[in-house]
Short mmCIF file of C-alpha atoms in Angstrom, two decimals:
data_model
loop_
_atom_site.label_atom_id
_atom_site.label_comp_id
_atom_site.label_asym_id
_atom_site.label_seq_id
_atom_site.Cartn_x
_atom_site.Cartn_y
_atom_site.Cartn_z
CA MET A 288 33.22 -9.51 9.62
CA LYS A 289 31.68 -12.12 12.26
CA ILE A 290 29.29 -11.44 14.90
CA LEU A 291 28.03 -13.55 17.90
CA ILE A 292 24.45 -12.72 18.97
CA ILE A 293 23.33 -14.34 22.72
CA GLU A 294 19.70 -13.86 22.92
CA ASP A 295 16.96 -16.08 23.69
CA HIS A 296 13.56 -13.99 22.59
CA PRO A 297 12.73 -15.05 19.22
CA GLY A 298 11.29 -11.78 18.01
CA ASP A 299 14.32 -9.91 19.48
CA LEU A 300 16.82 -12.10 17.91
CA GLU A 301 15.25 -11.79 14.10
CA LEU A 302 14.77 -8.13 14.69
CA VAL A 303 18.73 -7.79 15.44
CA CYS A 304 19.30 -10.51 12.89
CA ARG A 305 17.40 -8.15 10.07
CA ARG A 306 19.00 -4.88 11.36
CA ILE A 307 22.58 -6.12 11.49
CA ALA A 308 22.03 -7.56 7.52
CA SER A 309 20.47 -4.31 6.30
CA VAL A 310 23.86 -1.94 7.42
CA LEU A 311 26.41 -4.86 7.62
CA PRO A 312 25.10 -7.34 4.52
CA ASP A 313 28.85 -8.87 4.61
CA ALA A 314 28.71 -10.00 8.17
CA ILE A 315 28.25 -13.63 9.00
CA VAL A 316 25.82 -13.61 12.18
CA GLU A 317 25.73 -16.61 14.48
CA CYS A 318 23.37 -17.32 17.45
CA ASP A 319 23.19 -18.72 20.71
CA ILE A 320 20.19 -18.75 22.91
CA ARG A 321 22.22 -19.49 26.05
CA LEU A 322 25.58 -18.21 27.72
CA GLN A 323 27.01 -21.26 28.29
CA ALA A 324 26.33 -22.32 24.91
CA ALA A 325 28.45 -19.47 23.48
CA LEU A 326 31.00 -20.18 26.09
CA ASN A 327 31.32 -23.33 25.10
CA ARG A 328 32.42 -22.12 21.46
CA GLU A 329 35.95 -23.31 20.36
CA ASN A 330 36.17 -20.29 18.25
CA ILE A 331 34.65 -17.60 20.32
CA GLN A 332 37.59 -15.45 20.35
CA ASP A 333 37.51 -15.37 16.87
CA PHE A 334 34.54 -13.26 16.38
CA ASP A 335 34.51 -9.52 15.79
CA THR A 336 31.96 -8.37 17.97
CA ILE A 337 29.45 -9.93 20.61
CA LEU A 338 25.99 -9.08 21.54
CA THR A 339 24.14 -10.29 24.25
CA ASP A 340 21.13 -9.79 26.61
CA LEU A 341 21.59 -9.24 30.02
CA SER A 342 18.43 -11.54 30.85
CA LEU A 343 19.02 -15.19 29.42
CA PRO A 344 17.66 -18.42 30.64
CA ASP A 345 21.38 -19.30 32.43
CA SER A 346 22.66 -15.86 33.34
CA GLN A 347 21.03 -12.65 34.47
CA GLY A 348 22.66 -8.99 34.87
CA VAL A 349 25.87 -8.29 34.15
CA ALA A 350 27.31 -11.72 35.04
CA ALA A 351 27.14 -12.37 31.52
CA VAL A 352 29.73 -9.66 30.51
CA LYS A 353 32.17 -11.12 33.20
CA ARG A 354 32.18 -14.41 32.20
CA LEU A 355 32.35 -13.40 28.42
CA LYS A 356 35.34 -11.00 29.32
CA VAL A 357 36.90 -13.69 30.66
CA ALA A 358 36.33 -16.13 27.76
CA ALA A 359 37.02 -13.79 24.86
CA PRO A 360 39.29 -10.81 26.40
CA ASP A 361 40.02 -9.25 22.67
CA VAL A 362 36.48 -9.19 21.04
CA PRO A 363 34.29 -6.01 21.90
CA LEU A 364 31.05 -6.89 23.87
CA ILE A 365 27.63 -5.09 23.25
CA VAL A 366 24.74 -5.44 25.47
CA LEU A 367 21.15 -5.44 24.43
CA THR A 368 18.93 -3.85 27.08
CA ALA A 369 15.16 -3.40 27.90
CA LEU A 370 13.71 -0.06 28.27
CA ALA A 371 14.34 -0.36 32.05
CA ASP A 372 17.77 -1.72 32.23
CA ASP A 373 19.70 1.44 31.21
CA LYS A 374 21.10 1.54 34.81
CA MET A 375 22.34 -2.13 34.54
CA ALA A 376 23.49 -1.54 30.78
CA LEU A 377 26.20 0.98 32.55
CA GLU A 378 27.19 -1.55 35.18
CA ALA A 379 27.85 -3.93 32.41
CA ILE A 380 30.26 -1.11 30.43
CA GLU A 381 31.81 -0.78 33.86
CA GLU A 382 32.64 -4.28 33.47
CA GLY A 383 34.27 -3.99 30.38
CA ALA A 384 31.36 -3.88 27.75
CA GLN A 385 31.96 -1.28 25.05
CA ASP A 386 28.36 -0.02 24.55
CA TYR A 387 24.88 -0.92 24.91
CA VAL A 388 21.82 -0.69 22.71
CA ASN A 389 18.13 -0.50 23.99
CA LYS A 390 15.72 -2.81 22.12
CA GLY A 391 13.48 0.07 22.33
CA ASP A 392 15.62 1.61 19.67
CA LEU A 393 16.60 -1.04 17.56
CA ARG A 394 16.99 0.88 14.46
CA ALA A 395 19.66 0.00 11.71
CA ASP A 396 21.88 3.04 12.31
CA VAL A 397 21.79 2.99 15.99
CA ILE A 398 23.15 -0.65 15.86
CA GLY A 399 25.23 -0.65 12.98
CA ARG A 400 26.96 2.49 14.56
CA ALA A 401 27.46 0.78 17.81
CA ILE A 402 28.91 -2.25 16.08
CA ARG A 403 31.60 -0.24 14.20
CA TYR A 404 32.49 2.00 17.30
CA ALA A 405 32.71 -0.94 19.47
CA VAL A 406 35.11 -2.86 16.98
CA TYR A 407 37.26 0.46 16.38
CA ARG A 408 37.43 1.00 19.96
CA GLN A 409 38.51 -2.63 21.22
CA ARG A 410 41.29 -2.42 18.08
CA GLY A 411 42.74 0.76 19.60
CA ILE A 412 42.53 -0.87 23.01
CA THR A 413 44.19 -3.94 21.83
CA GLU A 414 46.86 -2.17 20.06
CA ASN A 415 47.60 0.46 23.15
CA GLU A 416 48.14 -3.14 25.15
CA ARG A 417 50.29 -4.39 22.54
CA LEU A 418 52.26 -1.04 22.47
CA VAL A 419 52.65 -1.02 26.20
CA ARG A 420 53.52 -4.56 26.16
CA HIS A 421 56.19 -4.00 23.86
CA LEU A 422 57.52 -0.76 26.02
CA GLN A 423 58.00 -2.90 28.79
CA GLU A 424 60.01 -5.53 27.34
CA SER A 425 61.99 -3.33 25.68
CA LYS A 426 62.82 -1.53 28.72
CA ALA A 427 63.81 -4.76 30.64
CA LEU A 428 65.67 -5.61 27.60
CA LEU A 429 67.43 -2.30 27.93
CA GLU A 430 67.89 -2.62 31.74
CA GLN A 431 69.69 -6.05 30.98
CA LYS A 432 71.86 -4.95 28.14
CA ASN A 433 73.06 -1.94 30.34
CA ASN A 434 73.67 -4.16 33.67
CA HIS A 435 75.63 -6.41 30.91
CA LEU A 436 77.66 -3.32 29.91
CA GLN A 437 78.10 -1.89 33.81
CA ASN A 438 79.54 -5.59 34.34
CA LEU A 439 81.84 -5.16 31.69
CA CYS A 440 83.02 -1.64 32.62
CA ASP A 441 83.38 -3.07 36.03
CA THR A 442 85.74 -5.75 34.91
CA ALA A 443 87.63 -3.45 32.52
CA GLN A 444 87.84 -1.11 35.05
CA LYS A 445 89.40 -3.90 37.72
CA PHE A 446 91.52 -5.27 34.59
CA VAL A 447 92.90 -1.79 34.25
CA ASP A 448 93.59 -1.72 37.97
CA ASN A 449 95.42 -4.89 37.96
CA VAL A 450 97.27 -4.48 34.81
CA SER A 451 98.64 -0.64 36.18
CA HIS A 452 99.31 -2.31 39.61
CA GLU A 453 101.66 -4.96 38.06
CA PHE A 454 103.09 -2.73 35.68
CA ARG A 455 103.78 -0.12 38.23
CA THR A 456 105.94 -2.16 40.84
CA PRO A 457 108.55 -3.49 38.28
CA LEU A 458 108.87 -0.29 36.90
CA THR A 459 109.53 1.23 40.27
CA VAL A 460 112.51 -1.39 40.98
CA ILE A 461 113.79 -0.62 37.55
CA MET A 462 113.85 2.92 38.19
CA ASP A 463 115.30 2.66 41.43
CA TYR A 464 118.19 0.38 40.64
CA THR A 465 118.50 2.48 37.58
CA ASN A 466 119.25 5.41 39.97
CA LEU A 467 121.65 3.33 42.24
CA LEU A 468 123.66 2.32 39.20
CA ARG A 469 123.87 5.86 37.54
CA ASP A 470 124.73 7.42 40.92
CA GLY A 471 127.71 4.91 41.32
CA LEU A 472 126.15 3.48 44.62
CA VAL A 473 126.97 -0.12 43.42
CA GLY A 474 130.60 0.85 41.57
CA GLY A 475 131.75 2.84 38.79
CA VAL A 476 130.16 3.17 35.31
CA THR A 477 131.57 4.43 32.27
CA GLU A 478 129.94 7.21 30.15
CA GLU A 479 128.92 4.61 27.52
CA GLN A 480 126.89 2.67 30.44
CA GLN A 481 125.78 6.20 31.95
CA ARG A 482 124.22 6.98 28.24
CA ILE A 483 122.55 3.51 28.60
CA LEU A 484 120.94 4.31 31.98
CA ALA A 485 119.68 7.52 31.01
CA ILE A 486 117.54 5.62 28.00
CA ILE A 487 116.43 2.92 30.40
CA ASP A 488 115.46 5.74 33.10
CA ASP A 489 113.78 7.62 30.29
CA ARG A 490 112.14 4.73 28.90
CA ALA A 491 111.04 3.81 32.44
CA CYS A 492 109.51 6.84 32.99
CA ASP A 493 107.58 6.89 29.74
CA LEU A 494 105.85 3.65 30.93
CA ASN A 495 105.36 4.87 34.21
CA ASN A 496 103.56 7.87 32.57
CA MET A 497 101.48 5.57 30.45
CA VAL A 498 100.14 3.72 33.60
CA ASP A 499 99.28 6.77 35.09
CA ASP A 500 97.13 7.68 31.88
CA MET A 501 95.75 4.25 31.51
CA LEU A 502 94.41 4.90 35.62
CA ASP A 503 93.14 8.49 34.70
CA VAL A 504 91.26 7.72 31.63
CA SER A 505 89.94 4.56 33.64
CA LYS A 506 88.70 6.82 36.70
CA LEU A 507 87.41 9.63 34.00
CA GLU A 508 85.06 7.14 32.90
CA ALA A 509 84.14 5.83 35.92
CA GLY A 510 83.11 9.40 36.94
CA MET A 511 85.64 9.14 39.58
CA LEU A 512 87.75 11.67 38.15
CA ARG A 513 86.64 15.45 37.98
CA VAL A 514 87.96 17.58 34.88
CA TRP A 515 88.74 21.04 35.56
CA ARG A 516 88.68 23.55 32.93
CA ARG A 517 90.50 26.89 32.60
CA GLU A 518 91.49 29.06 29.99
CA VAL A 519 95.30 28.92 28.74
CA THR A 520 97.55 30.96 26.54
CA VAL A 521 98.92 28.99 23.55
#
């Protein structure tokens, strides 16, 4: 675990370092006495947690919290406060700090617990934010695919309508002329010719019914055709 401490008081800094070493012996601790020095670190986002005093030579109050959250938004922040700074510590939490530790109670278990809890909470926040982003990206992708499918459906609907129209027009002409021939309105026909004309008429009717079925299925899929159910005797 990497920890950054921003504290300008030598005695407080030494005490905090000792307390951390006693509960987190493997922790790597780095220190700065000014806020700007910490902000200038290229690796500031690599720390697992940051502890900062609210009274620094170049920063007073919650301004340090605001600037640190901008520089390292995903790093949990713990503020170190004096006995009379509890109100300011609560303001710091409202600005994004995970926790605060009163310098009058710098016991090893207190500071160790604050660090561990801050890290765990920040991990939970980071994971939740990742999940939210993933859900938003998934939603956007689904909407994009849904729009694409809707466009395909509309194109298919238009295609079916056009094909049905192109089929129906010549079929109607064929059926009309077949009836004219069968009825002898354009001259006499033999029995064999009548048989052939009947076959033509039957096949044309079959194609016409097929076109009707295509239109019905297309309208049903588009939600334009209602289905009426009733009991029948088979």
